[in-house]
Tab-separated table of C-alpha atoms and ligand atoms in Angstrom:
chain	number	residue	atom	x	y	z
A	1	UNK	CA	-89.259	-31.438	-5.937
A	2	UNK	CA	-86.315	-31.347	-8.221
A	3	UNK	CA	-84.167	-34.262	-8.543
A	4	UNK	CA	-80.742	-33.646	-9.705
A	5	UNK	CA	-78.137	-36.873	-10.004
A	6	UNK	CA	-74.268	-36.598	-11.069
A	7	UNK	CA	-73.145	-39.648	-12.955
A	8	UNK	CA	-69.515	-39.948	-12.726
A	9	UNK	CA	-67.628	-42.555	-15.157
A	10	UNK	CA	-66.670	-42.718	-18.963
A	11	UNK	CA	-69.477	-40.473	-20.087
A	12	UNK	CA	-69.614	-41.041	-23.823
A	13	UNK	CA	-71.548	-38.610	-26.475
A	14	UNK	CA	-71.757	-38.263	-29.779
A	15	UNK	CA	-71.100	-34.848	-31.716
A	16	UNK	CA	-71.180	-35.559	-34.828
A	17	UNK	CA	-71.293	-38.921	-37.399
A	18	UNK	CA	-68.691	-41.698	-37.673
A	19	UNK	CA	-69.747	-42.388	-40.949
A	20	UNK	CA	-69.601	-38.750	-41.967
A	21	UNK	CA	-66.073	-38.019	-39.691
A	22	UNK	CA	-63.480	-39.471	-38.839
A	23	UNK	CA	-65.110	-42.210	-36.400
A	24	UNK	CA	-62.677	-41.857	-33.462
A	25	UNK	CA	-63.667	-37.814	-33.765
A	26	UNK	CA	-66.946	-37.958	-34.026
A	27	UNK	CA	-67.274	-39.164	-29.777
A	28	UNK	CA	-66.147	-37.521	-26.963
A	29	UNK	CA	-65.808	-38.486	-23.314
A	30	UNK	CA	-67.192	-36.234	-20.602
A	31	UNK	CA	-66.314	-37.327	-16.596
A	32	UNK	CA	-69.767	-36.173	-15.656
A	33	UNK	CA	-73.333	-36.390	-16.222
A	34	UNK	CA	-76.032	-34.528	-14.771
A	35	UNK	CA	-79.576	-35.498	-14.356
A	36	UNK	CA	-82.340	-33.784	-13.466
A	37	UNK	CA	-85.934	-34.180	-13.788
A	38	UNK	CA	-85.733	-37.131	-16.232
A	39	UNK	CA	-83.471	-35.139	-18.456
A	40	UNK	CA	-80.051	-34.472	-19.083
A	41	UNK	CA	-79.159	-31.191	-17.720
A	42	UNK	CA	-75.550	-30.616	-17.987
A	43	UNK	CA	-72.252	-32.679	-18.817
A	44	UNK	CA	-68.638	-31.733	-17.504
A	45	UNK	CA	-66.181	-31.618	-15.114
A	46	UNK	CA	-67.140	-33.276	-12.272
A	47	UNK	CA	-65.152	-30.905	-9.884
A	48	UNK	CA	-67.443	-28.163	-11.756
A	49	UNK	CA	-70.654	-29.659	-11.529
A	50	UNK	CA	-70.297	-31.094	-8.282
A	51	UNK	CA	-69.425	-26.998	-7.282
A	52	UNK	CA	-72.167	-25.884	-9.211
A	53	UNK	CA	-74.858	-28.580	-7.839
A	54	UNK	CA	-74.244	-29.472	-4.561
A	55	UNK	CA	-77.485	-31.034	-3.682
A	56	UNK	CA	-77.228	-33.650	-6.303
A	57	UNK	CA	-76.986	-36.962	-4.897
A	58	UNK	CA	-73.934	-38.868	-6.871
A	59	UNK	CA	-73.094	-42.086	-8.309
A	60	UNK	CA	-69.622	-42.965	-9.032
A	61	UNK	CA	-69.716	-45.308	-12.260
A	62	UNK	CA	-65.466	-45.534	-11.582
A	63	UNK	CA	-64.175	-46.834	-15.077
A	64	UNK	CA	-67.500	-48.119	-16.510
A	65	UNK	CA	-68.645	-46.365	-20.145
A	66	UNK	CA	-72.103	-44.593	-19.656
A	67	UNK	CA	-74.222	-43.578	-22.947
A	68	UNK	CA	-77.580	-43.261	-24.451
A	69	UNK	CA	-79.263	-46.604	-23.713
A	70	UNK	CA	-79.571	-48.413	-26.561
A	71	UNK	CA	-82.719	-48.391	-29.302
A	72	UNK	CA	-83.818	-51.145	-31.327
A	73	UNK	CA	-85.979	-49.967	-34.296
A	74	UNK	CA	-87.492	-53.267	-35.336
A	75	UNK	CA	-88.828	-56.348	-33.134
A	76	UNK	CA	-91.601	-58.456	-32.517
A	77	UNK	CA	-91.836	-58.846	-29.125
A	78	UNK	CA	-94.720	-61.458	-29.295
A	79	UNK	CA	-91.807	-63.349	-30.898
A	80	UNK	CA	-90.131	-63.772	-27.138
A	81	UNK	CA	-90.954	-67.484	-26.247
A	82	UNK	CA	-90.226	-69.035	-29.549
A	83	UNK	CA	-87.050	-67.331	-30.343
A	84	UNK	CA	-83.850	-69.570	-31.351
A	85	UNK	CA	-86.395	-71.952	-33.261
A	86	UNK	CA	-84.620	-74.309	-35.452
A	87	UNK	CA	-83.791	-74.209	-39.218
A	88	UNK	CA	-86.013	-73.343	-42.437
A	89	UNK	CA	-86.074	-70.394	-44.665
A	90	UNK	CA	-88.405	-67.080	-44.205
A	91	UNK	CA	-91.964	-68.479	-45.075
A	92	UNK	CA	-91.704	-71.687	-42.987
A	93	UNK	CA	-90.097	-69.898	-40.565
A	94	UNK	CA	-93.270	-68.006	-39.779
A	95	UNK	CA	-95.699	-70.910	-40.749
A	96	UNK	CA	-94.186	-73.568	-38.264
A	97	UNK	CA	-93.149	-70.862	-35.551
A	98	UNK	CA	-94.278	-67.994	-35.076
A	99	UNK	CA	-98.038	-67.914	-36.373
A	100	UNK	CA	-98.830	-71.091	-33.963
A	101	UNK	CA	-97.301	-68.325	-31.102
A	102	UNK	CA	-98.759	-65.575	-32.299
A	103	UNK	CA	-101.857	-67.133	-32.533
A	104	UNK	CA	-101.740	-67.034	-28.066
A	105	UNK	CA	-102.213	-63.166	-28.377
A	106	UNK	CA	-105.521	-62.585	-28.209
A	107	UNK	CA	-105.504	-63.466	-24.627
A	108	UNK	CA	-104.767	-60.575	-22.690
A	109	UNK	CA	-102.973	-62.347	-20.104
A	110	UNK	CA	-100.798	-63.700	-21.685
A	111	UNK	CA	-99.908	-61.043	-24.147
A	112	UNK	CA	-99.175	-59.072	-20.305
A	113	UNK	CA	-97.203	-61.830	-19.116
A	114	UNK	CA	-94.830	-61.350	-22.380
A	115	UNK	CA	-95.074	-58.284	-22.976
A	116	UNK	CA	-93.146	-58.190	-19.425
A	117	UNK	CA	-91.220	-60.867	-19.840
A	118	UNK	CA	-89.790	-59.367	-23.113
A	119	UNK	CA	-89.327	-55.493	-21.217
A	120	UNK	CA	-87.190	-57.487	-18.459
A	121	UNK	CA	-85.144	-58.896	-21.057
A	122	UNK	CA	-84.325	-55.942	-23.465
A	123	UNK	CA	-84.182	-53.547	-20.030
A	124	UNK	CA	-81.118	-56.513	-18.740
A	125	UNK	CA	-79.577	-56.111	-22.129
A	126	UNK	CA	-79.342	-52.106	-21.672
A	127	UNK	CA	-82.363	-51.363	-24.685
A	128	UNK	CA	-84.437	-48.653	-23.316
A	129	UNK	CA	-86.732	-47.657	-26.905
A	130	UNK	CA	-87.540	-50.499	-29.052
A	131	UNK	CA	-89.971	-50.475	-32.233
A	132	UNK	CA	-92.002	-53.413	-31.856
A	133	UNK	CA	-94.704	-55.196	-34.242
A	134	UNK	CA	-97.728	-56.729	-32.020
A	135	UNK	CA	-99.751	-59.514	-33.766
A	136	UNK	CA	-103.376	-58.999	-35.423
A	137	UNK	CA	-105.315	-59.141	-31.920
A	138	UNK	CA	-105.709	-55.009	-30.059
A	139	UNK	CA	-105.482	-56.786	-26.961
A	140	UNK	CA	-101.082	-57.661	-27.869
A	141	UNK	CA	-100.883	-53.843	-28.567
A	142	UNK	CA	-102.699	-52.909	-25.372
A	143	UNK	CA	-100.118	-55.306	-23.307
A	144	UNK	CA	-97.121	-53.944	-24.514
A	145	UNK	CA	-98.258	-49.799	-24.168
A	146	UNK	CA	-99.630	-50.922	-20.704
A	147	UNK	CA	-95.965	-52.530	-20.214
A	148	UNK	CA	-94.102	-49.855	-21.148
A	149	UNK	CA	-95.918	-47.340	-19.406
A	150	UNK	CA	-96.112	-48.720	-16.379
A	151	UNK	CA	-92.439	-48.538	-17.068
A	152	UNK	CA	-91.916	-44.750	-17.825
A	153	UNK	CA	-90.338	-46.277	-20.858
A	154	UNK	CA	-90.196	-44.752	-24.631
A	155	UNK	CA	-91.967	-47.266	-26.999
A	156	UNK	CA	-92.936	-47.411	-30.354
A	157	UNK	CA	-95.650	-50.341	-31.519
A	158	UNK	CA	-98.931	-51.352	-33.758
A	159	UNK	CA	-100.967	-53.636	-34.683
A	160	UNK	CA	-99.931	-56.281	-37.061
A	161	UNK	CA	-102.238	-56.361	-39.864
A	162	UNK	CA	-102.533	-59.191	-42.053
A	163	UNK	CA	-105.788	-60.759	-44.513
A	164	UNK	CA	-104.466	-63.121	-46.390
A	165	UNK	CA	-101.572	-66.133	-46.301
A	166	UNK	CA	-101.677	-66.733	-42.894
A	167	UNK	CA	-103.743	-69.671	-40.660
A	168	UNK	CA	-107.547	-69.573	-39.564
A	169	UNK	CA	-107.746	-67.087	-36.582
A	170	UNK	CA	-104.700	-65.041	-37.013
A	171	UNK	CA	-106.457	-62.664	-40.194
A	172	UNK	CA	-108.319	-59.842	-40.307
A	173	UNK	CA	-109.486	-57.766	-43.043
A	174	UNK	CA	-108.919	-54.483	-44.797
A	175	UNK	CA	-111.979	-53.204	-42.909
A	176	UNK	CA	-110.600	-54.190	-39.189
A	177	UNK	CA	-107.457	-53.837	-40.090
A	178	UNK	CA	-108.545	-49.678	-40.776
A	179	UNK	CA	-110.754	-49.521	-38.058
A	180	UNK	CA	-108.714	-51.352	-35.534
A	181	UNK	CA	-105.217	-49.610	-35.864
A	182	UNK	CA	-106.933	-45.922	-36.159
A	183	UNK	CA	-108.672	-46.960	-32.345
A	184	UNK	CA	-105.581	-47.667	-31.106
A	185	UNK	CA	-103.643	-45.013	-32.525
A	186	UNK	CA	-106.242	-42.499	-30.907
A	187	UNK	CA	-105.973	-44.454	-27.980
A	188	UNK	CA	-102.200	-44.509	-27.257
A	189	UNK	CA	-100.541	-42.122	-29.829
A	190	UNK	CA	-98.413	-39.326	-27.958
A	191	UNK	CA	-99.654	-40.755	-24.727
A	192	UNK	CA	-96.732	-40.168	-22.258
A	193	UNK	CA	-93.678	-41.625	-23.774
A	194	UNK	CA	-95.726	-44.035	-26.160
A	195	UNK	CA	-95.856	-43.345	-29.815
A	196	UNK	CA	-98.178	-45.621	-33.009
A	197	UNK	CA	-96.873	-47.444	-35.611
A	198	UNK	CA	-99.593	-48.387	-38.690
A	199	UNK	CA	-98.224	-51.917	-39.425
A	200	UNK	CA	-98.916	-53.770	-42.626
A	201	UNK	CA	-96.744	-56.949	-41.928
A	202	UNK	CA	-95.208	-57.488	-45.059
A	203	UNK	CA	-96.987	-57.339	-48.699
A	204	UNK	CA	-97.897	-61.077	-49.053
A	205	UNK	CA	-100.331	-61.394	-45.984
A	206	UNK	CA	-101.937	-58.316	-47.095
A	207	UNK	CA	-104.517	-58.141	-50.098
A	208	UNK	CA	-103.953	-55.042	-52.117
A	209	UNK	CA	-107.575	-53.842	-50.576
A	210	UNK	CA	-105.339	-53.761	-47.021
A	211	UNK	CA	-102.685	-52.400	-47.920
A	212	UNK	CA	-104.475	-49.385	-49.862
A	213	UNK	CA	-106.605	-49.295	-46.362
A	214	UNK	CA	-103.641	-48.860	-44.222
A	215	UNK	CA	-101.697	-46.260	-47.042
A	216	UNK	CA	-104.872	-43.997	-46.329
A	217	UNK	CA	-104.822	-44.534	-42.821
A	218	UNK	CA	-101.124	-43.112	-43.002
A	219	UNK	CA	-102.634	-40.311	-45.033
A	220	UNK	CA	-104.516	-39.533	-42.063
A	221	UNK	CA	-101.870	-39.936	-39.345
A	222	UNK	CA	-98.753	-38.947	-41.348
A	223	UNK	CA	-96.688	-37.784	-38.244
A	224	UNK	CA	-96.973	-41.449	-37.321
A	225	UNK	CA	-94.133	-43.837	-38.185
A	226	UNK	CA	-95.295	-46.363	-40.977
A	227	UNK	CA	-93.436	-50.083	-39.899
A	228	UNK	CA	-92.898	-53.311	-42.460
A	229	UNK	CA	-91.211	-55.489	-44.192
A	230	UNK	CA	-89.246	-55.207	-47.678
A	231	UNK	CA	-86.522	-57.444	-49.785
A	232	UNK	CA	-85.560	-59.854	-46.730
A	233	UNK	CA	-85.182	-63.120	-48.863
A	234	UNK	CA	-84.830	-64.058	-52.299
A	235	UNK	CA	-87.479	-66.382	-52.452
A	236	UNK	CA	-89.895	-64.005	-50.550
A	237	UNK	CA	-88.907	-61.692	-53.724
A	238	UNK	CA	-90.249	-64.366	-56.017
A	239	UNK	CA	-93.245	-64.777	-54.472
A	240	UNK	CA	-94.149	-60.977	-53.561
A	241	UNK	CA	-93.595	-60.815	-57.765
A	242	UNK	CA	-96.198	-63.434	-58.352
A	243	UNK	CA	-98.578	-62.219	-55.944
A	244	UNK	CA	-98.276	-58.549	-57.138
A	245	UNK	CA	-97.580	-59.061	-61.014
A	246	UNK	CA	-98.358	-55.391	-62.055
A	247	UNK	CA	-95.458	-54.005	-59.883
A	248	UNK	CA	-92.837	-52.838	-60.684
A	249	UNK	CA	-90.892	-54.564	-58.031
A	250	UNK	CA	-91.450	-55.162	-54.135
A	251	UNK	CA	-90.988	-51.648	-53.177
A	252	UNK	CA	-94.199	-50.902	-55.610
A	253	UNK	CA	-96.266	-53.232	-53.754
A	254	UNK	CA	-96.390	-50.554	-51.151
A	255	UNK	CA	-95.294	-47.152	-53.597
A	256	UNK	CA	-98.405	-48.362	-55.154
A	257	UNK	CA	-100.892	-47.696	-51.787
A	258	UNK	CA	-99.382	-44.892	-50.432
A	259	UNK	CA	-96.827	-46.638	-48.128
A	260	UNK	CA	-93.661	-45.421	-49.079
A	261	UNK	CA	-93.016	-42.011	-47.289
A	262	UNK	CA	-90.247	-40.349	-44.543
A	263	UNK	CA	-91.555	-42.018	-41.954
A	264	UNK	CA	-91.528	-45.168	-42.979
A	265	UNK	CA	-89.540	-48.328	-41.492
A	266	UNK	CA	-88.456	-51.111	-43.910
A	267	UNK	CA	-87.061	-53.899	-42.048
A	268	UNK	CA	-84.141	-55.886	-43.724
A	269	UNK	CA	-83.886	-54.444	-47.278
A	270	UNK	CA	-80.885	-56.799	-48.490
A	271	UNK	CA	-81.733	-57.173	-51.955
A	272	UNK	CA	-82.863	-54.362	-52.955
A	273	UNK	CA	-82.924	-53.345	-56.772
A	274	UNK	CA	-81.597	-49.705	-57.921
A	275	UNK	CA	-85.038	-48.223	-58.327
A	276	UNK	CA	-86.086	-48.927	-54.793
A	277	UNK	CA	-82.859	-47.839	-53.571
A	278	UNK	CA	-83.054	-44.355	-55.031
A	279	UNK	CA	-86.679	-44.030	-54.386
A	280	UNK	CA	-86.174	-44.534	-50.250
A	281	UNK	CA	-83.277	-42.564	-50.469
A	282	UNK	CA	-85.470	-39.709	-52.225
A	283	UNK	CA	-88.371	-40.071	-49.509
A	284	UNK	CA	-85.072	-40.066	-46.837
A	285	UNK	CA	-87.212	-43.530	-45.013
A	286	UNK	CA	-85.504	-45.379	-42.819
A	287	UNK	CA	-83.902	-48.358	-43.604
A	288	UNK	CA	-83.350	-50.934	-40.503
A	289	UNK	CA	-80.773	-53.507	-40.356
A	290	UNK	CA	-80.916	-56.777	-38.693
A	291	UNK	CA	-77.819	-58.965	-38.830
A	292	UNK	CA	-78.742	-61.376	-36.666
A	293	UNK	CA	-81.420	-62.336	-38.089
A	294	UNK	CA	-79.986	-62.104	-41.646
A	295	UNK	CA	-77.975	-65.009	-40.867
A	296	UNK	CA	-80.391	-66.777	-38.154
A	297	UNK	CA	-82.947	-66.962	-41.056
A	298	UNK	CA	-80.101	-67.296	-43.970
A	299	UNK	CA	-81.261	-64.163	-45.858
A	300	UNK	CA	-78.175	-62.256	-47.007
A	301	UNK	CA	-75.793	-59.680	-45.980
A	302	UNK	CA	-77.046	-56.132	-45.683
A	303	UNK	CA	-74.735	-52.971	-48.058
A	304	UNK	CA	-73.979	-50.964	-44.893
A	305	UNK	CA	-70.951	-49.454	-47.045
A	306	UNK	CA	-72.791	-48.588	-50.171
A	307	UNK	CA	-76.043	-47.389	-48.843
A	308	UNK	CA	-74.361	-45.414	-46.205
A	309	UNK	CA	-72.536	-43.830	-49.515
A	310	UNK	CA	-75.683	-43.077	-51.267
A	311	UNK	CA	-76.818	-41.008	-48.121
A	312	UNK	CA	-79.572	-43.667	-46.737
A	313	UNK	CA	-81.100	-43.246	-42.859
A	314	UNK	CA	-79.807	-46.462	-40.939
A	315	UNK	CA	-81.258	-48.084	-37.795
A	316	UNK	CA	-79.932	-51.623	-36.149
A	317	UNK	CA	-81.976	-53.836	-34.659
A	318	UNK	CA	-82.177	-57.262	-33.614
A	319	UNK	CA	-85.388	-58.969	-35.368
A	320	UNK	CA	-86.846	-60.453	-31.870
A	321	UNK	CA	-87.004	-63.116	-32.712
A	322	UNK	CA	-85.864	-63.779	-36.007
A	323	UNK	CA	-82.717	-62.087	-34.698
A	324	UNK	CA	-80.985	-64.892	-32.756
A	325	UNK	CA	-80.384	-62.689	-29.330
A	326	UNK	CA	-82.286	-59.922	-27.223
A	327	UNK	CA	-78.900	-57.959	-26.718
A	328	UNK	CA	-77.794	-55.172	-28.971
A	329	UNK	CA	-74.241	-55.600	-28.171
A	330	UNK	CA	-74.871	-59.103	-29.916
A	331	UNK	CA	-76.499	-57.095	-33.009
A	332	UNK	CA	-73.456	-54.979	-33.110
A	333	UNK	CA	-70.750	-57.826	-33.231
A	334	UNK	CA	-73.082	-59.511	-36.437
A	335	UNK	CA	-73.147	-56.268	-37.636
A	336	UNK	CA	-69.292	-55.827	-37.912
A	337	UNK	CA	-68.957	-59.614	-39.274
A	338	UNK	CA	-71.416	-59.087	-41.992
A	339	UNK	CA	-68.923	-56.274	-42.790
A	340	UNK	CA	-66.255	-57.893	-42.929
A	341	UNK	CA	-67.852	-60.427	-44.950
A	342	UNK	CA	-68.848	-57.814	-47.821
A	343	UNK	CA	-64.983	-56.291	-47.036
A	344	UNK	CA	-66.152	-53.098	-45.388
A	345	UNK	CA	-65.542	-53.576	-41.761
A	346	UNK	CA	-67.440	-51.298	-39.229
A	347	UNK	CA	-65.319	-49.221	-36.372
A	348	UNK	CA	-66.329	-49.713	-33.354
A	349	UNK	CA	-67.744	-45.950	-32.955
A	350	UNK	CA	-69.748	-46.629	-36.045
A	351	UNK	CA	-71.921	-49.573	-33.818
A	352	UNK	CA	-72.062	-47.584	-31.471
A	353	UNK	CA	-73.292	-44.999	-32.919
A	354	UNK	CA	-76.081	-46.981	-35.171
A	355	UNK	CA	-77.392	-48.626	-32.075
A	356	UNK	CA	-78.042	-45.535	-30.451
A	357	UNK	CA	-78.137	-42.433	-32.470
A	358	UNK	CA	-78.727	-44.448	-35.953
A	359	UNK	CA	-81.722	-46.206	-34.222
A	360	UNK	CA	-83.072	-42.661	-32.770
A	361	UNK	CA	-82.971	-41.332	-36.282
A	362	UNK	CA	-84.703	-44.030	-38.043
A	363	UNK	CA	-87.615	-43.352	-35.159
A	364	UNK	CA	-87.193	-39.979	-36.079
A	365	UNK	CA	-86.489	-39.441	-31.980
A	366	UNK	CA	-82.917	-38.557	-32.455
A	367	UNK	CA	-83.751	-35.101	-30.503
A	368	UNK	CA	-85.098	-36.998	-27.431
A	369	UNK	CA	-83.224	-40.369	-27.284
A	370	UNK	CA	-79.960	-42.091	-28.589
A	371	UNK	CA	-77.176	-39.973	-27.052
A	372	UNK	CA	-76.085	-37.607	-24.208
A	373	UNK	CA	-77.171	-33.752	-24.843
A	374	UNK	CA	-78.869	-31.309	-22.603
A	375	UNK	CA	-82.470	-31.944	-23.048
A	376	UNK	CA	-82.456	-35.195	-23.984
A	377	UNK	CA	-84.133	-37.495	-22.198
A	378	UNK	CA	-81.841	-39.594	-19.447
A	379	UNK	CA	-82.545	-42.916	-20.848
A	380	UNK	CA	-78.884	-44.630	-20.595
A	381	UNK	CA	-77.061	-47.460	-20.399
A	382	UNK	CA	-73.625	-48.451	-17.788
A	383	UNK	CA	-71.262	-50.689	-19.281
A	384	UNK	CA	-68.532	-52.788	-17.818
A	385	UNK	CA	-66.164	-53.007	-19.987
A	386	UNK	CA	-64.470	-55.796	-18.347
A	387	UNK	CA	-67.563	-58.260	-17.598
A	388	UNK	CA	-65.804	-61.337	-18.017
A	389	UNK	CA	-62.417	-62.727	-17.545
A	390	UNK	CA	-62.163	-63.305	-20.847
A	391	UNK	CA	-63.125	-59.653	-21.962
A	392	UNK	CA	-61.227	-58.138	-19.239
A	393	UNK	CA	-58.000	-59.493	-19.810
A	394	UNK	CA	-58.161	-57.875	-23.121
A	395	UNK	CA	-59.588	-54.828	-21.852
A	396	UNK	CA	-56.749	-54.818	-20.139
A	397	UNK	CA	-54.216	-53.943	-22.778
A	398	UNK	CA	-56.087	-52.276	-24.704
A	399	UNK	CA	-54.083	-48.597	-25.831
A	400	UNK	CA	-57.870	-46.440	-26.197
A	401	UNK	CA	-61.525	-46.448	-25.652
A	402	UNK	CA	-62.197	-47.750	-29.030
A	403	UNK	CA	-59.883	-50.611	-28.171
A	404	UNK	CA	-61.115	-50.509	-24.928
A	405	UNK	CA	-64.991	-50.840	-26.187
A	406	UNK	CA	-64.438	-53.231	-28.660
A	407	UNK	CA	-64.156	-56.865	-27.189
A	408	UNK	CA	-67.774	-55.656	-25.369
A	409	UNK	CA	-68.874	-55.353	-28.284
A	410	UNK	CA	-67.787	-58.866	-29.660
A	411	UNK	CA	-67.925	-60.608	-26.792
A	412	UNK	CA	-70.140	-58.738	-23.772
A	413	UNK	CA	-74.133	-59.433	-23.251
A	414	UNK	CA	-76.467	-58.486	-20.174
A	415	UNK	CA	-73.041	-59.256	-17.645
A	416	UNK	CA	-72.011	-56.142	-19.685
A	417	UNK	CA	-74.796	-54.136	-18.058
A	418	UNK	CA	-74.428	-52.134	-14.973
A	419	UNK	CA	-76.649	-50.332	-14.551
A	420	UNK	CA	-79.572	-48.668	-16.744
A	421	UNK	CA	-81.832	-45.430	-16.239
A	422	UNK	CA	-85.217	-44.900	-18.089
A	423	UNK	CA	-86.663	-41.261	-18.150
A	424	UNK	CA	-84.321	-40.276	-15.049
A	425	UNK	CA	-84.875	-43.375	-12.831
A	426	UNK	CA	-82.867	-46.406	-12.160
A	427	UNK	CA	-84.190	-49.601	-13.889
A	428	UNK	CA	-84.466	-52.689	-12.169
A	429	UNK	CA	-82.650	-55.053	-14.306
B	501	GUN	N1	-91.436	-60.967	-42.664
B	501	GUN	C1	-92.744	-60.957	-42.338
B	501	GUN	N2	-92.925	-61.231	-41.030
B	501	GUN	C2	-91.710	-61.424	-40.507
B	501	GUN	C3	-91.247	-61.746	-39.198
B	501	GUN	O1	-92.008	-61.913	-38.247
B	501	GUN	N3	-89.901	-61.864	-39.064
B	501	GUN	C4	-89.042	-61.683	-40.095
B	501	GUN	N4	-87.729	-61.807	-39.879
B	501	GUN	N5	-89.457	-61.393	-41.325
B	501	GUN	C5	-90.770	-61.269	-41.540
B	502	ZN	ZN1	-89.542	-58.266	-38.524
C-alpha cells in the first residue's frame, strides 16, 4: 500500500551551487514536503498538497529546518571506541591507537556490536550515508553492510587492505587483499541500498605488489568507488617519498597502479603539490575534507578557496575517529574556522551545501541523496534551530535563515536533531 507523508516546516533545497552562485540564491525554502514510498514525491504549498493528497498522514515540523540528511564521505567506523585519543602526530597516532583497536575486528561480535554502536551515533547526529573504511578482517565489512541494512540505510564501505607497516595480525597480502575485497564486492555491491569501496589504506602499508593488485581489481569493478588516503601530513609525505623513491610524488604512488581515476576518494589532500592537483582535477576525483581531524591530528589546513577555484569535486567529512566528533554540524563549524584561518571564510549555505550535496557528489550519489528533489530518496534530517538556550537566544534575533542557521552550525550537535527519516521511515535516534 502506498504511503504518502506531508512534512510541514522550513523545507530547505538546493537549486543550484553556493560556490558557483550567489550562496544565499543558490537555496530555497519550500513549506512542504511530500513523501511517498521512500521517495520524495512533491514539494510546495502545503494548502496545495494537503488539497491534492488528502490521505497523507502529516507531521507539522512548526519552525524547525528540514533537508537532505547529512553524508559523510570518509570514516572509519571501527575507529568508534578509541576516538578523542590523546596527542601524537599521524603515524603514532595509528600505531598506539587505532591498530591495537582495530586489531578486535576479526571477531564478528564485536565488529556487530560497533558497527551499531557507531549507526546509533551518526543516525543521533542526523548522518544518514557515510563512506566508511572497515579494517583488514571480511568479518568488519560484513558487520557494518549487515548494520546498515538491517537499517534500510545508504552505505558505502570496504575492506581495509594493508601488507606491510603495520603489527603482527592486522596484514594481509596482495593475494588476500585481491581475493578478499572482489568476494565481498560480489557479495554486497548494489545490494539494496549498499554500495563497495576497493580500499588500499594509504600507500605506506601497502607494498607496490598490493597496490598494483587492488588498481586491477578497480579495472575490473570501475563503477565502484576507489577510497584512500593522500598528502594528510608532512612527515607522512617524507616517508611515502622514501618508501616509493621512483615517484614522482605521493599522488604517483597510486597514478603508478592504476588508482587514480573519477571515482576515486582521497581523504585529506592538504599538501598537495601542483602536479597532483591538476591531475585529480583532470580525472574530476573527489577530494574529501576533514577539518576536524586536520587539527585533532595537527595536519594542516585544507585550500577550500583555491581548489574550489580550480574546479575540484569536494566532500566533508569527519575522519571517525581521527576527526574529533561524530556530528557533521561539528565538521561544518571546523570547516568555516579553517577558513577563516587561510582568510576565505565559508557562508553558511556553502556548509550546508558540502555536507549534503558536496558529500553526495563526491559518492557520485548526488541524484539519489544529499538534497530535496522529486525522486530522490527521503533520507533527511529535522533541525532545531534553537536547541539550546544559548543558541536560541541568538536564533532569536537573527534577521534570515542564513543568520538563523548559523549559530547551529557553530554551536548545535545531536540536541540539534529532531527528528531523522532513512529511505521514507522515521529513525529511531
Ligand atoms: N592515514 C592512514 N590511515 C589513517 C587513519 O585511520 N586515519 C587518518 N586520519 N589518516 C590515516
Ligand atoms: Zn581516514
Amino acid at each position: 500500500m502506498t504511503q504518502k507523508t506531508l512534512l510541514k516546516g522550513r523545507v530547505l533545497a538546493f537549486d543550484g551551487s553556493p560556490f558557483d552562485v550567489d550562496p544565499t540564491e543558490a537555496a530555497k525554502t519550500h513549506e512542504t514536503v511530500l513523501v511517498q514510498d521512500g521517495r520524495i514525491a512533491a514539494l510546495g504549498p502545503f494548502a496545495e498538497l494537503s488539497q491534492t493528497h488528502p490521505d497523507a498522514r502529516v507531521t507539522d515540523y512548526g519552525n524547525h529546518l528540514v533537508m537532505a540528511g547529512f553524508v559523510d564521505p570518509h570514516v572509519h567506523y571501527p575507529q568508534t571506541a578509541m576516538i578523542a585519543s590523546w596527542g601524537k602526530r599521524l603515524i603514532d597516532w595509528l600505531n598506539s591507537y587505532t591498530f591495537p583497536e582495530e586489531m578486535k575486528f576479526g571477531d564478528p561480535a564485536y565488529a556487530a556490536e560497533i558497527a551499531n554502536r557507531y549507526l546509533d551515533l551518526t543516525a543521533s547526529h542526523g548522518t544518514t550515508t557515510m563512506c566508511s573504511f572497515c579494517t583488514i578482517h571480511p568479518e568488519s565489512v560484513d558487520a557494518f553492510f549487515t548494520a546498515a541494512q538491517a537499517r534500510g540505510q545508504r552505505v558505502v564501505a570496504g575492506k581495509t587492505c594493508m601488507d606491510r607497516n603495520a603489527p603482527d595480525g592486522l596484514r594481509d597480502t596482495a593475494q588476500t587483499a585481491y581475493d578478499q575485497s572482489q568476494a565481498l564486492l560480489e557479495k554486497w555491491h548494489g545490494v539494496d541500498r549498499l554500495s563497495y569501496a576497493i580500499t588500499p589504506r594509504f600507500s605506506p602499508t601497502s607494498t607496490p605488489e598490493q597496490l598494483e593488485a587492488m588498481g586491477a581489481l578497480w579495472a575490473e569493478y570501475p563503477h565502484c568507488l576507489m577510497q584512500t588516503h593522500l598528502c594528510e601530513q608532512t612527515d607522512e609525505i617524507e616517508w611515502v617519498r622514501s618508501l616509493f623513491p621512483n615517484a614522482r610524488d605521493y599522488l604517483d604512488t597510486y597514478e603508478q597502479f592504476g588508482l587514480l581515476g573519477k571515482n576515486g576518494l582521497y581523504g585529506h589532500v592538504i599538501h598537495l603539490e601542483e602536479r597532483e592537483r591538476d591531475r585529480l582535477r583532470d580525472v574530476d576525483a573527489a577530494l574529501i575534507h576533514c577539518p576536524t581531524s586536520n587539527t585533532f591530528i595537527g595536519s594542516g589546513l585544507f585550500d577550500m578557496e583555491g581548489l574550489m577555484r580550480q574546479g575540484h569535486r569536494v566532500g566533508l567529512a569527519t575522519d571517525t575517529g581521527g576527526g574529533s566528533s561524530f556530528s557533521m554540524l561539528r565538521t561544518m563549524a571546523a570547516a568555516y574556522e579553517i577558513g577563516q584561518l587561510r582568510g576565505t571564510p565559508l557562508h553558511p549555505a556553502q556548509l550546508l551545501w558540502l555536507g549534503t550535496v558536496g558529500s553526495a557528489r563526491s559518492l557520485r550519489m548526488e541524484d539519489s541523496i544529499g538534497n530535496i528533489a522529486p525522486g530522490m530518496e527521503a533520507d533527511l534530517v529535522v533541525l532545531n534551530l534553537a536547541s539550546t538556550p544559548d543558541i536560541a537566544q541568538r536564533e532569536a534575533t537573527a534577521n534570515d535563515l542564513w543568520e538563523a542557521v548559523f549559530p547551529t552550525i557553530m554551536m548545535g550537535d545531536d540536541r540539534a536533531v529532531a527528528e531523522v527519516w532513512i529511505g521514507g521511515n522515521r529513525a529511531n535516534t
